[in-house]
Tab-separated table of C-alpha atoms and ligand atoms in Angstrom:
chain	number	residue	atom	x	y	z
A	944	MET	CA	0.000	0.000	0.000
A	945	THR	CA	1.394	3.434	-0.869
A	946	GLU	CA	1.525	5.889	1.947
A	947	LEU	CA	-1.136	8.548	1.482
A	948	THR	CA	0.271	12.055	1.682
A	949	ALA	CA	-1.488	15.355	1.320
A	950	ARG	CA	-0.522	17.464	-1.680
A	951	PRO	CA	2.816	19.166	-0.939
A	952	TRP	CA	1.448	22.722	-1.280
A	953	LEU	CA	-0.923	22.066	1.650
A	954	ALA	CA	1.977	21.697	4.069
A	955	GLY	CA	2.443	25.354	4.916
A	956	LEU	CA	-1.232	26.321	4.853
A	957	ALA	CA	-2.420	28.443	7.785
A	958	PRO	CA	-6.013	27.328	8.418
A	959	TYR	CA	-8.926	29.689	9.026
A	960	ARG	CA	-9.301	30.565	12.692
A	961	PRO	CA	-12.907	31.379	13.688
A	962	GLY	CA	-13.568	34.092	16.266
A	963	ALA	CA	-13.888	33.079	19.921
A	964	ALA	CA	-17.342	32.904	21.466
A	965	ALA	CA	-18.205	34.871	24.625
A	966	PRO	CA	-20.110	33.407	27.615
A	967	SER	CA	-23.273	35.083	26.272
A	968	ALA	CA	-24.544	35.733	22.742
A	969	ALA	CA	-24.791	39.444	23.623
A	970	GLY	CA	-21.060	39.634	24.267
A	971	SER	CA	-20.034	37.629	21.176
A	972	LEU	CA	-18.652	40.471	19.071
A	973	SER	CA	-15.994	38.519	17.202
A	974	SER	CA	-17.731	37.199	14.065
A	975	ASN	CA	-19.859	40.061	12.700
A	976	GLU	CA	-23.130	38.221	13.238
A	977	SER	CA	-26.451	40.056	13.315
A	978	ALA	CA	-27.187	41.628	16.695
A	979	LEU	CA	-30.938	41.410	16.020
A	980	GLY	CA	-31.018	37.799	14.844
A	981	ALA	CA	-33.148	36.446	12.035
A	982	SER	CA	-36.659	37.540	11.088
A	983	PRO	CA	-39.412	35.762	13.073
A	984	HIS	CA	-40.750	34.564	9.696
A	985	VAL	CA	-37.520	32.606	9.298
A	986	VAL	CA	-38.293	30.502	12.366
A	987	ASP	CA	-41.759	29.652	10.967
A	988	ALA	CA	-40.333	28.828	7.542
A	989	VAL	CA	-37.639	26.578	9.015
A	990	THR	CA	-40.193	24.773	11.175
A	991	ARG	CA	-42.393	24.106	8.129
A	992	ALA	CA	-39.417	22.991	6.031
A	993	ALA	CA	-38.284	20.608	8.786
A	994	ARG	CA	-41.417	18.501	8.185
A	995	ALA	CA	-39.880	17.489	4.862
A	996	ALA	CA	-36.418	16.911	6.330
A	997	HIS	CA	-36.390	13.334	4.962
A	998	ARG	CA	-36.475	14.650	1.379
A	999	TYR	CA	-33.467	16.032	-0.493
A	1000	PRO	CA	-33.521	19.773	-1.060
A	1001	ASP	CA	-34.011	21.356	-4.476
A	1002	ALA	CA	-30.478	21.051	-5.892
A	1003	LEU	CA	-30.611	24.421	-7.625
A	1004	ALA	CA	-32.615	26.281	-4.954
A	1005	THR	CA	-34.998	27.259	-7.766
A	1006	ASP	CA	-37.426	29.437	-5.777
A	1007	LEU	CA	-34.719	31.263	-3.867
A	1008	ARG	CA	-32.633	31.727	-6.985
A	1009	ALA	CA	-35.635	33.182	-8.854
A	1010	GLU	CA	-36.392	35.593	-6.016
A	1011	ILE	CA	-32.753	36.740	-5.811
A	1012	ALA	CA	-32.605	37.177	-9.589
A	1013	ALA	CA	-35.807	39.247	-9.565
A	1014	ARG	CA	-34.443	41.425	-6.741
A	1015	HIS	CA	-31.361	42.222	-8.786
A	1016	GLY	CA	-33.076	42.394	-12.171
A	1017	VAL	CA	-30.854	39.672	-13.644
A	1018	PRO	CA	-31.752	36.329	-15.274
A	1019	ALA	CA	-31.786	33.323	-12.919
A	1020	GLU	CA	-28.957	31.843	-15.044
A	1021	GLN	CA	-26.699	34.526	-13.565
A	1022	VAL	CA	-27.340	33.477	-9.958
A	1023	LEU	CA	-25.833	30.584	-8.010
A	1024	VAL	CA	-26.785	29.860	-4.407
A	1025	GLY	CA	-24.155	28.288	-2.158
A	1026	ASN	CA	-23.541	26.930	1.322
A	1027	GLY	CA	-22.488	30.358	2.520
A	1028	SER	CA	-20.468	32.580	0.241
A	1029	ASP	CA	-17.473	30.574	1.472
A	1030	GLU	CA	-18.597	27.591	-0.633
A	1031	LEU	CA	-18.810	29.822	-3.700
A	1032	ILE	CA	-15.305	31.182	-3.078
A	1033	PHE	CA	-13.996	27.604	-2.947
A	1034	LEU	CA	-15.876	26.743	-6.156
A	1035	LEU	CA	-14.335	29.749	-7.914
A	1036	ALA	CA	-10.913	28.528	-6.833
A	1037	LEU	CA	-11.609	24.956	-7.986
A	1038	ALA	CA	-12.868	26.090	-11.363
A	1039	PHE	CA	-10.467	28.891	-12.181
A	1040	LEU	CA	-7.376	28.586	-9.974
A	1041	ALA	CA	-6.677	24.862	-9.549
A	1042	GLY	CA	-3.238	23.701	-10.613
A	1043	GLY	CA	-1.287	26.929	-10.715
A	1044	GLY	CA	-3.848	29.744	-11.074
A	1045	THR	CA	-3.251	33.167	-9.619
A	1046	ALA	CA	-5.311	35.480	-7.444
A	1047	VAL	CA	-4.706	39.019	-6.315
A	1048	CYS	CA	-6.132	40.206	-3.005
A	1049	ALA	CA	-5.715	43.131	-0.683
A	1050	ASP	CA	-3.450	42.659	2.315
A	1051	PRO	CA	-5.133	41.986	4.643
A	1052	ALA	CA	-7.697	40.031	2.666
A	1053	TYR	CA	-10.706	37.962	3.616
A	1054	ARG	CA	-8.809	34.825	4.658
A	1055	VAL	CA	-11.008	32.400	2.708
A	1056	ASP	CA	-9.985	34.080	-0.580
A	1057	GLU	CA	-6.351	33.254	0.215
A	1058	ILE	CA	-6.946	29.822	1.723
A	1059	SER	CA	-9.143	28.606	-1.161
A	1060	THR	CA	-6.508	29.685	-3.683
A	1061	GLN	CA	-3.723	27.925	-1.793
A	1062	VAL	CA	-5.803	24.768	-1.242
A	1063	VAL	CA	-6.165	24.229	-4.999
A	1064	GLY	CA	-2.472	24.866	-5.656
A	1065	GLY	CA	-2.801	28.454	-6.826
A	1066	THR	CA	-0.793	31.445	-5.700
A	1067	VAL	CA	-1.928	34.682	-4.132
A	1068	THR	CA	-0.386	38.108	-4.577
A	1069	SER	CA	-1.270	40.349	-1.657
A	1070	VAL	CA	-1.302	44.090	-2.215
A	1071	PRO	CA	-1.131	46.135	1.012
A	1072	LEU	CA	-3.955	48.523	1.786
A	1073	VAL	CA	-3.074	52.200	1.638
A	1074	ALA	CA	-4.632	54.230	4.457
A	1075	ASP	CA	-6.904	51.241	5.193
A	1076	ARG	CA	-8.232	51.151	1.599
A	1077	HIS	CA	-7.729	48.825	-1.359
A	1078	ASP	CA	-4.847	50.038	-3.515
A	1079	LEU	CA	-6.735	49.378	-6.751
A	1080	PRO	CA	-4.105	50.836	-9.128
A	1081	ALA	CA	-1.456	48.547	-7.597
A	1082	MET	CA	-3.832	45.566	-7.718
A	1083	ALA	CA	-4.575	46.313	-11.393
A	1084	ALA	CA	-0.857	46.066	-12.148
A	1085	VAL	CA	-0.819	42.393	-11.021
A	1086	PRO	CA	-1.524	39.728	-13.651
A	1087	ALA	CA	-4.054	37.304	-12.125
A	1088	ASP	CA	-6.882	34.948	-13.000
A	1089	ILE	CA	-9.097	36.321	-10.228
A	1090	ALA	CA	-8.930	39.695	-8.460
A	1091	TYR	CA	-10.796	39.871	-5.155
A	1092	VAL	CA	-12.209	43.154	-3.879
A	1093	VAL	CA	-14.022	43.040	-0.537
A	1094	ASN	CA	-16.463	45.925	-0.415
A	1095	PRO	CA	-16.949	47.123	2.293
A	1096	HIS	CA	-13.584	45.725	3.274
A	1097	ASN	CA	-13.173	43.300	6.150
A	1098	PRO	CA	-11.535	44.042	8.628
A	1099	THR	CA	-11.302	47.810	8.036
A	1100	GLY	CA	-14.871	48.605	6.921
A	1101	THR	CA	-13.718	50.987	4.174
A	1102	LEU	CA	-15.765	51.401	0.994
A	1103	VAL	CA	-14.876	51.461	-2.713
A	1104	PRO	CA	-17.305	53.554	-4.834
A	1105	ARG	CA	-18.846	51.797	-7.834
A	1106	ASP	CA	-17.022	54.039	-10.306
A	1107	ALA	CA	-13.695	52.939	-8.845
A	1108	ILE	CA	-14.728	49.277	-9.247
A	1109	ARG	CA	-15.696	49.975	-12.862
A	1110	ARG	CA	-12.298	51.631	-13.487
A	1111	PHE	CA	-10.553	48.720	-11.795
A	1112	ARG	CA	-12.436	46.238	-14.017
A	1113	ALA	CA	-11.294	48.179	-17.078
A	1114	ASP	CA	-7.658	48.406	-15.910
A	1115	SER	CA	-7.140	44.953	-14.369
A	1116	PRO	CA	-5.901	42.088	-16.538
A	1117	ALA	CA	-7.765	39.599	-14.290
A	1118	GLY	CA	-10.077	37.153	-16.029
A	1119	LEU	CA	-12.662	37.710	-13.309
A	1120	VAL	CA	-13.034	40.495	-10.742
A	1121	VAL	CA	-14.923	39.151	-7.726
A	1122	VAL	CA	-16.513	41.804	-5.543
A	1123	ASP	CA	-17.428	40.375	-2.144
A	1124	GLU	CA	-20.335	42.412	-0.799
A	1125	ALA	CA	-20.933	40.541	2.462
A	1126	TYR	CA	-21.390	43.881	4.264
A	1127	VAL	CA	-22.900	46.084	1.549
A	1128	ASP	CA	-26.284	46.314	3.321
A	1129	PHE	CA	-24.601	48.499	5.945
A	1130	ALA	CA	-23.179	51.030	3.460
A	1131	PRO	CA	-24.904	54.428	3.383
A	1132	ASP	CA	-26.522	53.671	0.005
A	1133	PRO	CA	-26.313	49.955	-0.847
A	1134	LEU	CA	-28.123	50.339	-4.172
A	1135	ALA	CA	-25.686	52.996	-5.354
A	1136	THR	CA	-22.727	50.971	-4.062
A	1137	THR	CA	-23.361	47.440	-5.260
A	1138	ALA	CA	-21.412	46.243	-8.279
A	1139	VAL	CA	-24.292	44.002	-9.445
A	1140	PRO	CA	-25.134	46.403	-12.344
A	1141	LEU	CA	-21.559	45.922	-13.595
A	1142	VAL	CA	-22.011	42.152	-14.031
A	1143	ARG	CA	-23.637	42.648	-17.418
A	1144	GLU	CA	-20.540	44.517	-18.629
A	1145	GLY	CA	-18.585	41.235	-18.327
A	1146	GLY	CA	-15.643	39.824	-16.378
A	1147	LEU	CA	-17.115	40.615	-12.979
A	1148	ALA	CA	-19.014	38.694	-10.319
A	1149	VAL	CA	-20.570	39.732	-7.008
A	1150	LEU	CA	-20.754	37.641	-3.842
A	1151	ARG	CA	-23.485	38.162	-1.257
A	1152	THR	CA	-24.331	36.413	1.980
A	1153	PHE	CA	-27.373	35.867	4.194
A	1154	SER	CA	-25.037	35.589	7.201
A	1155	LYS	CA	-24.873	39.278	8.108
A	1156	ALA	CA	-27.864	41.572	7.490
A	1157	TYR	CA	-30.292	38.614	7.270
A	1158	GLY	CA	-28.974	36.934	10.421
A	1159	LEU	CA	-28.609	33.415	8.959
A	1160	ALA	CA	-24.914	32.741	9.690
A	1161	GLY	CA	-25.817	29.424	11.336
A	1162	LEU	CA	-27.760	28.164	8.315
A	1163	ARG	CA	-25.110	28.912	5.663
A	1164	VAL	CA	-26.528	30.616	2.579
A	1165	GLY	CA	-24.751	32.916	0.152
A	1166	TYR	CA	-25.007	33.624	-3.542
A	1167	LEU	CA	-23.069	34.736	-6.553
A	1168	VAL	CA	-24.291	37.029	-9.328
A	1169	ALA	CA	-22.004	36.375	-12.288
A	1170	PRO	CA	-21.869	35.936	-16.050
A	1171	ALA	CA	-24.022	32.926	-17.002
A	1172	SER	CA	-20.932	31.036	-18.224
A	1173	VAL	CA	-19.316	31.326	-14.773
A	1174	VAL	CA	-22.516	30.159	-13.052
A	1175	ALA	CA	-22.761	27.207	-15.481
A	1176	THR	CA	-19.162	26.180	-14.785
A	1177	LEU	CA	-19.582	26.344	-11.017
A	1178	SER	CA	-22.952	24.551	-11.171
A	1179	GLY	CA	-21.246	21.687	-12.958
A	1180	ILE	CA	-18.666	21.081	-10.229
A	1181	ARG	CA	-20.608	21.777	-7.042
A	1182	ALA	CA	-21.898	19.233	-4.566
A	1183	PRO	CA	-25.525	18.961	-5.716
A	1184	PHE	CA	-27.312	19.331	-2.364
A	1185	SER	CA	-24.969	21.705	-0.558
A	1186	VAL	CA	-27.713	24.179	0.376
A	1187	ASN	CA	-30.072	22.316	2.644
A	1188	ARG	CA	-33.863	22.522	2.709
A	1189	LEU	CA	-34.062	24.554	5.938
A	1190	ALA	CA	-31.486	27.032	4.676
A	1191	GLN	CA	-33.342	27.585	1.391
A	1192	ALA	CA	-36.658	28.138	3.193
A	1193	ALA	CA	-35.003	30.464	5.708
A	1194	ALA	CA	-33.289	32.576	3.058
A	1195	LEU	CA	-36.508	32.988	1.087
A	1196	ALA	CA	-38.394	34.091	4.217
A	1197	ALA	CA	-35.557	36.427	5.206
A	1198	LEU	CA	-35.473	38.036	1.773
A	1199	ARG	CA	-39.230	38.657	1.858
A	1200	ASP	CA	-39.201	40.304	5.301
A	1201	ARG	CA	-38.069	43.735	4.192
A	1202	THR	CA	-39.189	45.298	7.483
A	1203	HIS	CA	-36.804	43.167	9.546
A	1204	HIS	CA	-33.967	43.734	7.099
A	1205	GLU	CA	-34.462	47.500	7.315
A	1206	ALA	CA	-34.624	47.337	11.137
A	1207	VAL	CA	-31.264	45.510	11.174
A	1208	ARG	CA	-29.782	48.091	8.844
A	1209	VAL	CA	-31.030	51.059	10.880
A	1210	HIS	CA	-29.920	49.484	14.168
A	1211	THR	CA	-26.498	48.615	12.796
A	1212	ILE	CA	-25.775	52.064	11.385
A	1213	ASP	CA	-26.913	53.787	14.584
A	1214	MET	CA	-25.073	51.387	16.904
A	1215	ARG	CA	-21.928	51.514	14.756
A	1216	ARG	CA	-21.787	55.276	15.331
A	1217	ARG	CA	-22.317	54.820	19.088
A	1218	VAL	CA	-19.571	52.175	19.316
A	1219	SER	CA	-17.181	54.315	17.244
A	1220	ASP	CA	-17.908	57.354	19.425
A	1221	LEU	CA	-17.427	55.285	22.580
A	1222	PHE	CA	-13.953	54.097	21.595
A	1223	THR	CA	-13.017	57.562	20.299
A	1224	HIS	CA	-14.190	59.064	23.594
A	1225	HIS	CA	-11.833	56.679	25.409
A	1226	GLY	CA	-8.925	57.887	23.300
A	1227	TYR	CA	-8.674	55.180	20.627
A	1228	ASP	CA	-8.406	55.612	16.870
A	1229	VAL	CA	-11.348	54.054	15.029
A	1230	VAL	CA	-11.382	53.431	11.268
A	1231	PRO	CA	-14.631	54.938	9.856
A	1232	SER	CA	-16.666	51.828	9.017
A	1233	HIS	CA	-19.368	51.036	6.464
A	1234	ALA	CA	-19.883	47.503	7.790
A	1235	ASN	CA	-21.346	45.874	10.931
A	1236	PHE	CA	-18.062	46.119	12.838
A	1237	VAL	CA	-15.439	48.696	13.681
A	1238	LEU	CA	-11.677	48.348	13.663
A	1239	VAL	CA	-10.124	50.005	16.709
A	1240	ARG	CA	-6.387	50.638	16.979
A	1241	VAL	CA	-5.107	49.825	20.452
A	1242	PRO	CA	-1.670	50.273	22.043
A	1243	ASP	CA	-1.632	46.691	23.400
A	1244	GLU	CA	-3.800	44.272	21.432
A	1245	ALA	CA	-3.517	41.302	23.806
A	1246	ALA	CA	-4.311	43.486	26.820
A	1247	ALA	CA	-7.369	44.987	25.083
A	1248	VAL	CA	-8.694	41.540	24.108
A	1249	ARG	CA	-8.124	40.279	27.672
A	1250	ARG	CA	-9.751	43.274	29.293
A	1251	LEU	CA	-12.886	42.857	27.208
A	1252	ALA	CA	-12.886	39.079	27.724
A	1253	ASP	CA	-12.811	39.656	31.490
A	1254	ALA	CA	-16.018	41.655	31.019
A	1255	GLY	CA	-17.637	38.814	29.039
A	1256	ILE	CA	-16.998	40.295	25.582
A	1257	ALA	CA	-15.244	38.446	22.752
A	1258	VAL	CA	-13.706	40.549	19.964
A	1259	ARG	CA	-11.377	39.533	17.137
A	1260	PRO	CA	-7.681	40.295	17.739
A	1261	GLY	CA	-6.316	42.302	14.817
A	1262	SER	CA	-3.272	40.065	14.496
A	1263	ALA	CA	-5.601	37.171	13.524
A	1264	LEU	CA	-6.909	39.380	10.715
A	1265	GLY	CA	-3.641	40.790	9.413
A	1266	VAL	CA	-3.880	44.092	11.306
A	1267	PRO	CA	-1.758	43.762	14.436
A	1268	GLY	CA	-2.270	46.472	17.037
A	1269	ALA	CA	-6.029	46.543	16.600
A	1270	ILE	CA	-9.250	44.824	17.615
A	1271	ARG	CA	-12.301	44.281	15.430
A	1272	VAL	CA	-15.548	44.765	17.322
A	1273	SER	CA	-18.854	43.625	15.817
A	1274	VAL	CA	-21.800	45.982	16.252
A	1275	PRO	CA	-23.688	44.727	19.340
A	1276	GLY	CA	-27.335	44.690	20.352
A	1277	ASP	CA	-28.579	46.717	23.323
A	1278	GLU	CA	-27.307	44.242	25.945
A	1279	GLY	CA	-23.886	43.938	24.303
A	1280	TRP	CA	-23.722	47.743	24.107
A	1281	ARG	CA	-24.370	47.993	27.863
A	1282	GLN	CA	-21.608	45.446	28.549
A	1283	LEU	CA	-19.202	47.251	26.241
A	1284	ARG	CA	-19.821	50.642	27.851
A	1285	GLN	CA	-19.330	49.173	31.305
A	1286	ALA	CA	-16.139	47.368	30.277
A	1287	LEU	CA	-14.597	50.535	28.838
A	1288	SER	CA	-15.522	52.697	31.806
A	1289	ARG	CA	-13.740	50.361	34.249
A	1290	PRO	CA	-10.438	51.861	35.366
B	2699	PLP	C1	-15.796	39.443	3.486
B	2699	PLP	C2	-16.525	38.203	3.826
B	2699	PLP	N1	-16.925	37.388	2.859
B	2699	PLP	C3	-17.588	36.255	3.124
B	2699	PLP	C4	-17.864	35.895	4.424
B	2699	PLP	C5	-18.500	34.570	4.700
B	2699	PLP	O1	-19.820	34.569	4.454
B	2699	PLP	P1	-20.656	33.225	4.556
B	2699	PLP	O2	-21.098	33.124	5.968
B	2699	PLP	O3	-21.773	33.482	3.589
B	2699	PLP	O4	-19.802	32.079	4.136
B	2699	PLP	C6	-17.470	36.705	5.470
B	2699	PLP	C7	-17.752	36.294	6.855
B	2699	PLP	O5	-17.341	36.827	7.814
B	2699	PLP	C8	-16.777	37.881	5.172
B	2699	PLP	O6	-16.329	38.677	6.139
């Protein structure tokens, strides 16, 4: 029997490290989950869907896909639903980067963009942010199969205007520009920001997730809006039932509850300002954020993480996200806000 060894390029891979949980959900501010949870209609939809748990889900998530396509005014053939946007990022890597492909990302990037590229034997060029923003001219100078732009950026929360994305698409030699809009619902004007209208111009795809503004992180649903040829390629290589029945029902219900979605958006934008002001008031530098978290520069990262942990609050250490000397704090709900204020006012 030959000894089974993992592919050599997997040896040095640094795996994804999820954020730590806090003793209470209110204090869990490390993973940018929704502070208001999912719509109550989601719970009903999941309960109904559970009655058919013995039956395989619709492989193509036809109803959800149609609703997403209608929302964006694109044909259903340009939409692919995945097990979180993470699955779609891995599918992009499998299809377009396996065996020596190249990706260009910001530094820091969303880790899954880097990991998925490395897993399939591709290479990543990382282009440092300038003043916490994507350096799009420098990224456009890098030859690559895929260029990833995270907008708003994680972990800084900075925003790239649509015109700059359009210019980047024109300037970049990348075969596909992937704009990850996990946090776009929290931008001041999501409709004016989203790159979805650029998909029809070619060579560009947009990733969205139900994990943030729709509060479905635990159910794992994301989607890609892309040229039909890209969707067809990814559809051909995906695991057929990766988006389960409960997740499809939940996402459809979440999408239809516009009132809850708007309440999450309003809460997040208001609370983001309060959290930013709180840290500023205590003498810290805060990067102006367009997402559901804020990046706070701290003189001693480990001490800041420990101090908050002692008060029952989990945040993400910046060094785990490629920004040492900072902490990333997810926008809390009212109880988490009370805990945060108390923790910061302790001597
Ligand atoms: C930029 C970015 N993209 C994608 C994701 C993952 O989304 P999903 O839960 O849909 O896999 C995250 C999650 O934190 C993220 O920050």
